[in-house]
């Protein structure tokens, strides 16, 4: 069926997915904060980077495998945590987790998932899974999520640090975004499970405002480290200063991200800040990136600039919308294949061969 | 009624307001000088600034209050002086003054208002009000306006220094702009009240050419200071040199402005010159900004670059057009709420937390 | 009649003029070389320059008068030489010369005019007139033109140095551009008068290729100086190096120009090279500019960057097309009035007050 | 017939050619890798370069002749190797070779041609011909091609070094690109001749993947030099580093190229990297360029920046499509004539007069 549609690049999945999703879900998935300047910038910033291929190197055996947090993965590409994936397709988080596992990548499950930690654990036992955390006013909520993730064999915790409140997304306000009644936030019960609804605003924003803790500080990072053995990743850092603090506190990794441009409009693109963050952490922890990854060249650029792994948010949702688990698998194969092509054509047989000097900003070429 | 229209951002008010205003008024409100290059630039220049959010700071109690000229205000946002507001809605200047007062901001009344100083004073006794001055050929006219403003409890004078003549606004010339006959310039009598009409050109330009003094110099600033105890603000400075002169003369504040791009086309955007002016005055007086403020991120950027307060001109007119006083209140709540969101998401609990290094020009990211 | 059309800026004349001109003439007037990149750039380059207004200066008496080559003129604006003006309107060169004379500017008559030196001299005896020269293979032709210009009271010679051949203008080739049969090149007889026709290419290009001397060098400048007492202006210099040579040879002035972008595409805009040329001649001779002047702010920018005078080519043709001599006068009044407005709003009572630091490139504002 | 169509610039041929080619061929010819960012950039990068004309130089005798690898050619323009030219027109490679020979340029025959080395040799005996090589897994294949080229009087070998695999061209994948059955890769027999077909992907990519050697290194350059006396040109170098290696190995020339933007998207434009490569080889070998050459100004810019010769790929295909051999000849005359015009208008009588300082990047003009 997917083959029939002749979907051959991620853009094809985006267009087709957007044509079939219901408006409430589509807008929630698609939109960014405010004017969506940074939403566009997340893509444009990649277009401003040039790739400098090297030639005459033996690229007959190309290998995308690497390790993250000590775990071997078959490709440097994972799926970022996005809330409420079953609005896209019944396969939802379980399908996503299975698909990326099959391709040898990493799956990050959102706190606000429509399938529970345990459901996903059971559906995709062999996938490398990490759990994304929000900190609720009631710390016990968070503590319990951590324990359940540990027990279900998730291998790391991803604390999202850019979301004390949720950004203003115009389309969701216009739609008075509400989680469809047949779905719930599956990790919870009661109001925490069904409270994403609104008659006057964005239901998700009201939910967050009511339940998330807006007073979290670096102390909470220390607290979190104290209650678990899982490695801790901070997701949503955009400045060298914060990266240095995080590295100093001994986090395992930083996931450079502007939350898919959904929080504050006019933040830099994540790829724009990657270099300063890589420099700031200076090897003390691993660095990953999400935001605007749509094709092999994007992955190549992020790796060249120092990311060890990249994650995609929306593309996995389009994959689900177009074909459930199979759709996600198609998208991942496309990108993996594109990365393989770029590697072959730039003289890189392994990820280590992708060097910083192979990617330059377009301004590099503005002087003769 | 406003709720029905689902107007959720300033752009919505702009679009709806422009759809219902009569052409004569719409063009007068909307237009800028010449090709309207700077009119667009006033917006675009904001889009070229990036916001760098800090994380893990306690933002559970956010506070937008500040002081201007020693007076406490609930938010750093006011309404800029715009002429002839009753063309937009019968509520006019009175409605505007009440609305911004209710939100805890500042109202600046134009000399060329369609409600008088006294009417506005009576309608909005508790609003922090400033009076904007033009200098007429007949100095007595100006002197009397100053006295009336003092007596009506206005707290400062805003001398507009960028308007010895009025700029060439093509649409007004095409329309032969004329103040509708049921309105008059309410601070005056006779020709000074009813003289905004033309059969061959822009009526307001002819009015200004006839009655305003084109020979004003820095001496007139000294003169004005000598006839009043009210603090004096200069509105319309665009260079560090003039800012330094003004600060040296002991003005209370500078309102950085290009008059909404209505005077000379191709001036820089006001946000572009803000940094050099803040640097030039070096704390000797307060600095404010108007021009292109349309959303919370704009306010944030201006504050980060050193403005203590920002003002909006056209948005208040759209607010009036869409819903009179209520419309203005809606717009102000939207922006205040947006600023609250940006503050929460950048780690700023108070306005003091908004630091210069949190805003950078996009060119900051053009080198890897 | 012109008033009826409500033509209030040069763009209005352009649009209306282009709607009524026959295609053959329209394309000849409008077009530039090649892709017309530089044609657009001549305008765009002005848009990249910002004006920095100074305030609180007495601008009650504004004066645009200046001197060129020792002659007093009422405004720093003249009409550039353009060929075959009677295609636009029967008033042609004579109407143009009268119109600009009435406004106190300078008229430059093209060698390739459709009214003769003597006709123009008789029609506009009081206008300051200069004569533009091309050097024909037959030097006697040029020598005779010089003598006739001297005898008819033209005050300077303008040698066009950027046209050993004519540029490739696609539209003229498609049209096989031919001078309408009721017109001729009025300064000549025989083939030199009627030879602008073609059945396979651009008629004007074939004319030039056949008759102009492609071997002219700086020696010909010396020769020209030796045969006349008239001051010599070189039109078409685009580099500091050539400007220095010209100044060294004692020319009276340089007219910075890329021939209205009609010769080589991708040359810089004339306003782009003005600063380096002003610097190179270092006061040894006067410097003027043409290319893309369409409004008062353009004139202001060119003067700020060191031009003593500016010239317009196409606008005079649109003026003619829209209303003959009256149309040209309207256009000139519009621009003069616009310049007056800019001067008033930037604190400049005289042309001397327009300082270099009042104009900056937009990149000036790309760092905070 | 061509005259009827009034095709007067390369863009005309492109538009007309694209209107008549069948989709399968059109897409194969037209498309670039990925998003086709670099495809557009190959053109845009030329638009960012300005030409600085010099004046008053004797340009009455203009001469485009030069030498390449010691051979005299009448113009610095050749035809780049493109595969399968007979899809455009039955004249195919033979017509192309004849046309460029007639104009005095150079023809490079692709390995993947639809006419054989011998056919082209016989059809265009007097044309300066070079042979482009791909290295097959089976080295004997390559060795035989070299021998045949030598025997057929080809004067140089052009080893394409940017194609261990072929880039991902979306349109070809959608079309499942297949060589039309009446054509074959004429230099081969069996599967190597007819294997460009696919039912699931791009047929040419599958062909290349199967048959080309992905393990070639600089050693293979040494090997190639060891098996032939013909001068060796490396085609597809984009960095100074690789250029220096190549020059060090004693290649005769480097053809700077990104393969018409068909391999990795987001590589720099070839004209962007030309200066660094010219600098790196420092005269040790000749440097040529292809990619985006469409008009005389492009040739001028490439020569100014140090290329001794330029090549065009797609334009020759459009020429073929529009009129076979004659169409190609028309295109070449147009460009030659355009170059002649630029030379005349910049004071360059010979190619040696085209100096580096005559071309600058637009950023040269962004400071006053
Ligand atoms: C619909 C949607 C929901 C998201 N939900 C979450 C979430 O629950 N937790 C989280 O940390 N990030 C969330 N994100 C942010 C993503 O993890 C990720 O940062 C972003 O999508 C990456 O950008 P991309 O969509 O351009 O790939 C969400 C993003 C989207 C688009
Ligand atoms: C319709 C209109 C009328 C204005 N009238 C005045 C005025 O009477 N006095 C004054 O000092 N500024 C006047 N201004 C300028 C505004 O005070 C202010 O500088 C400008 O509107 C700010 O830009 P904004 O409209 O983009 O917010 C006017 C602006 C507009 C749009
Ligand atoms: C239709 C046309 C004809 C021209 N003919 C001549 C000419 O005969 N001699 C000359 O020196 N320049 C000629 N020029 C160039 C103009 O003198 C002048 O450099 C140019 O028009 C200025 O640019 P503008 O049209 O943007 O004002 C011509 C320009 C145009 C548009
Ligand atoms: C349809 C097509 C086929 C090509 N085939 C080959 C080829 O077989 N061998 C090769 O070295 N380059 C090939 N190229 C690349 C060209 O040699 C050349 O680098 C490129 O076309 C130059 O860019 P241009 O098309 O913008 O002129 C091909 C290009 C195109 C457009």
Short mmCIF file of N, CA and C in Angstrom, two decimals, chain D residues 10-60:
data_model
loop_
_atom_site.label_atom_id
_atom_site.label_comp_id
_atom_site.label_asym_id
_atom_site.label_seq_id
_atom_site.Cartn_x
_atom_site.Cartn_y
_atom_site.Cartn_z
N UNK D 10 20.36 30.77 -23.87
CA UNK D 10 20.34 29.38 -23.43
C UNK D 10 19.04 29.05 -22.70
N UNK D 11 18.53 30.03 -21.93
CA UNK D 11 17.27 29.83 -21.23
C UNK D 11 16.13 29.48 -22.18
N UNK D 12 16.14 30.07 -23.37
CA UNK D 12 15.11 29.74 -24.36
C UNK D 12 15.21 28.27 -24.76
N UNK D 13 16.44 27.80 -24.97
CA UNK D 13 16.63 26.40 -25.32
C UNK D 13 16.18 25.49 -24.18
N UNK D 14 16.49 25.91 -22.96
CA UNK D 14 16.09 25.10 -21.80
C UNK D 14 14.57 24.96 -21.76
N UNK D 15 13.89 26.08 -21.85
CA UNK D 15 12.43 26.03 -21.77
C UNK D 15 11.83 25.22 -22.91
N UNK D 16 12.31 25.48 -24.12
CA UNK D 16 11.73 24.76 -25.25
C UNK D 16 12.10 23.27 -25.19
N UNK D 17 13.36 23.02 -24.88
CA UNK D 17 13.81 21.62 -24.78
C UNK D 17 12.99 20.86 -23.75
N UNK D 18 12.77 21.47 -22.61
CA UNK D 18 12.02 20.78 -21.55
C UNK D 18 10.56 20.56 -21.94
N UNK D 19 10.08 21.37 -22.87
CA UNK D 19 8.68 21.20 -23.26
C UNK D 19 8.49 20.04 -24.22
N UNK D 20 9.58 19.59 -24.85
CA UNK D 20 9.40 18.52 -25.84
C UNK D 20 10.01 17.18 -25.44
N UNK D 21 10.88 17.19 -24.43
CA UNK D 21 11.48 15.91 -24.04
C UNK D 21 10.47 15.01 -23.33
N UNK D 22 10.53 13.70 -23.55
CA UNK D 22 9.68 12.79 -22.76
C UNK D 22 10.11 12.82 -21.29
N UNK D 23 9.16 12.58 -20.40
CA UNK D 23 9.38 12.77 -18.98
C UNK D 23 10.57 11.97 -18.44
N UNK D 24 10.69 10.74 -18.86
CA UNK D 24 11.76 9.86 -18.38
C UNK D 24 13.14 10.48 -18.64
N UNK D 25 13.32 10.97 -19.87
CA UNK D 25 14.60 11.57 -20.25
C UNK D 25 14.75 12.95 -19.62
N UNK D 26 13.69 13.74 -19.70
CA UNK D 26 13.74 15.08 -19.15
C UNK D 26 14.16 15.05 -17.68
N UNK D 27 13.50 14.22 -16.91
CA UNK D 27 13.82 14.15 -15.49
C UNK D 27 15.26 13.69 -15.27
N UNK D 28 15.68 12.73 -16.06
CA UNK D 28 17.05 12.26 -15.90
C UNK D 28 18.05 13.38 -16.19
N UNK D 29 17.80 14.12 -17.23
CA UNK D 29 18.72 15.20 -17.61
C UNK D 29 18.68 16.35 -16.59
N UNK D 30 17.49 16.73 -16.21
CA UNK D 30 17.28 17.95 -15.45
C UNK D 30 17.69 17.83 -13.99
N UNK D 31 17.44 16.65 -13.42
CA UNK D 31 17.41 16.58 -11.96
C UNK D 31 18.78 16.62 -11.32
N UNK D 32 18.76 16.99 -10.04
CA UNK D 32 19.96 16.96 -9.20
C UNK D 32 19.68 16.08 -8.01
N UNK D 33 20.65 15.97 -7.13
CA UNK D 33 20.49 15.12 -5.96
C UNK D 33 19.55 15.77 -4.94
N UNK D 34 18.83 14.93 -4.21
CA UNK D 34 18.05 15.35 -3.05
C UNK D 34 17.07 16.47 -3.31
N UNK D 35 17.16 17.51 -2.50
CA UNK D 35 16.27 18.66 -2.63
C UNK D 35 16.64 19.57 -3.79
N UNK D 36 17.70 19.26 -4.48
CA UNK D 36 18.19 20.09 -5.58
C UNK D 36 18.59 21.48 -5.11
N UNK D 37 19.07 21.53 -3.87
CA UNK D 37 19.58 22.80 -3.36
C UNK D 37 20.81 23.22 -4.15
N UNK D 38 21.74 22.28 -4.32
CA UNK D 38 22.98 22.64 -5.00
C UNK D 38 22.73 22.85 -6.49
N UNK D 39 21.72 22.17 -7.02
CA UNK D 39 21.38 22.41 -8.42
C UNK D 39 21.06 23.89 -8.62
N UNK D 40 20.25 24.45 -7.75
CA UNK D 40 19.94 25.87 -7.85
C UNK D 40 21.17 26.72 -7.51
N UNK D 41 21.94 26.26 -6.53
CA UNK D 41 23.12 27.01 -6.10
C UNK D 41 24.15 27.15 -7.21
N UNK D 42 24.28 26.11 -8.02
CA UNK D 42 25.24 26.20 -9.13
C UNK D 42 24.96 27.42 -10.00
N UNK D 43 23.71 27.79 -10.11
CA UNK D 43 23.36 29.02 -10.84
C UNK D 43 23.47 30.25 -9.93
N UNK D 44 22.88 30.16 -8.75
CA UNK D 44 22.83 31.32 -7.86
C UNK D 44 24.22 31.85 -7.52
N UNK D 45 25.15 30.92 -7.36
CA UNK D 45 26.50 31.35 -6.96
C UNK D 45 27.10 32.28 -8.01
N UNK D 46 26.78 32.04 -9.26
CA UNK D 46 27.25 32.97 -10.30
C UNK D 46 26.60 34.35 -10.14
N UNK D 47 25.34 34.34 -9.73
CA UNK D 47 24.64 35.62 -9.60
C UNK D 47 25.21 36.47 -8.46
N UNK D 48 25.94 35.85 -7.57
CA UNK D 48 26.50 36.60 -6.45
C UNK D 48 27.87 37.21 -6.78
N UNK D 49 28.31 37.00 -8.01
CA UNK D 49 29.61 37.55 -8.41
C UNK D 49 29.40 38.76 -9.31
N UNK D 50 30.12 39.82 -9.02
CA UNK D 50 30.00 41.04 -9.81
C UNK D 50 31.20 41.17 -10.74
N UNK D 51 30.94 41.77 -11.88
CA UNK D 51 31.98 42.01 -12.88
C UNK D 51 32.35 43.49 -12.85
N UNK D 52 33.62 43.76 -12.78
CA UNK D 52 34.12 45.14 -12.73
C UNK D 52 34.79 45.49 -14.05
N UNK D 53 34.10 46.19 -14.93
CA UNK D 53 34.64 46.46 -16.26
C UNK D 53 35.71 47.55 -16.23
N UNK D 54 36.73 47.39 -17.02
CA UNK D 54 37.71 48.44 -17.27
C UNK D 54 37.39 49.10 -18.60
N UNK D 55 37.76 50.34 -18.74
CA UNK D 55 37.35 51.09 -19.94
C UNK D 55 38.56 51.61 -20.71
N UNK D 56 38.28 52.15 -21.88
CA UNK D 56 39.28 52.82 -22.71
C UNK D 56 40.45 51.91 -23.04
N UNK D 57 40.12 50.68 -23.41
CA UNK D 57 41.14 49.78 -23.90
C UNK D 57 40.75 49.37 -25.31
N UNK D 58 41.70 49.21 -26.14
CA UNK D 58 41.42 48.87 -27.54
C UNK D 58 40.87 47.45 -27.61
N UNK D 59 39.59 47.31 -27.91
CA UNK D 59 38.98 45.99 -28.00
C UNK D 59 38.48 45.70 -29.41
N UNK D 60 39.11 46.35 -30.38
CA UNK D 60 38.62 46.18 -31.75
C UNK D 60 38.90 44.78 -32.28
#
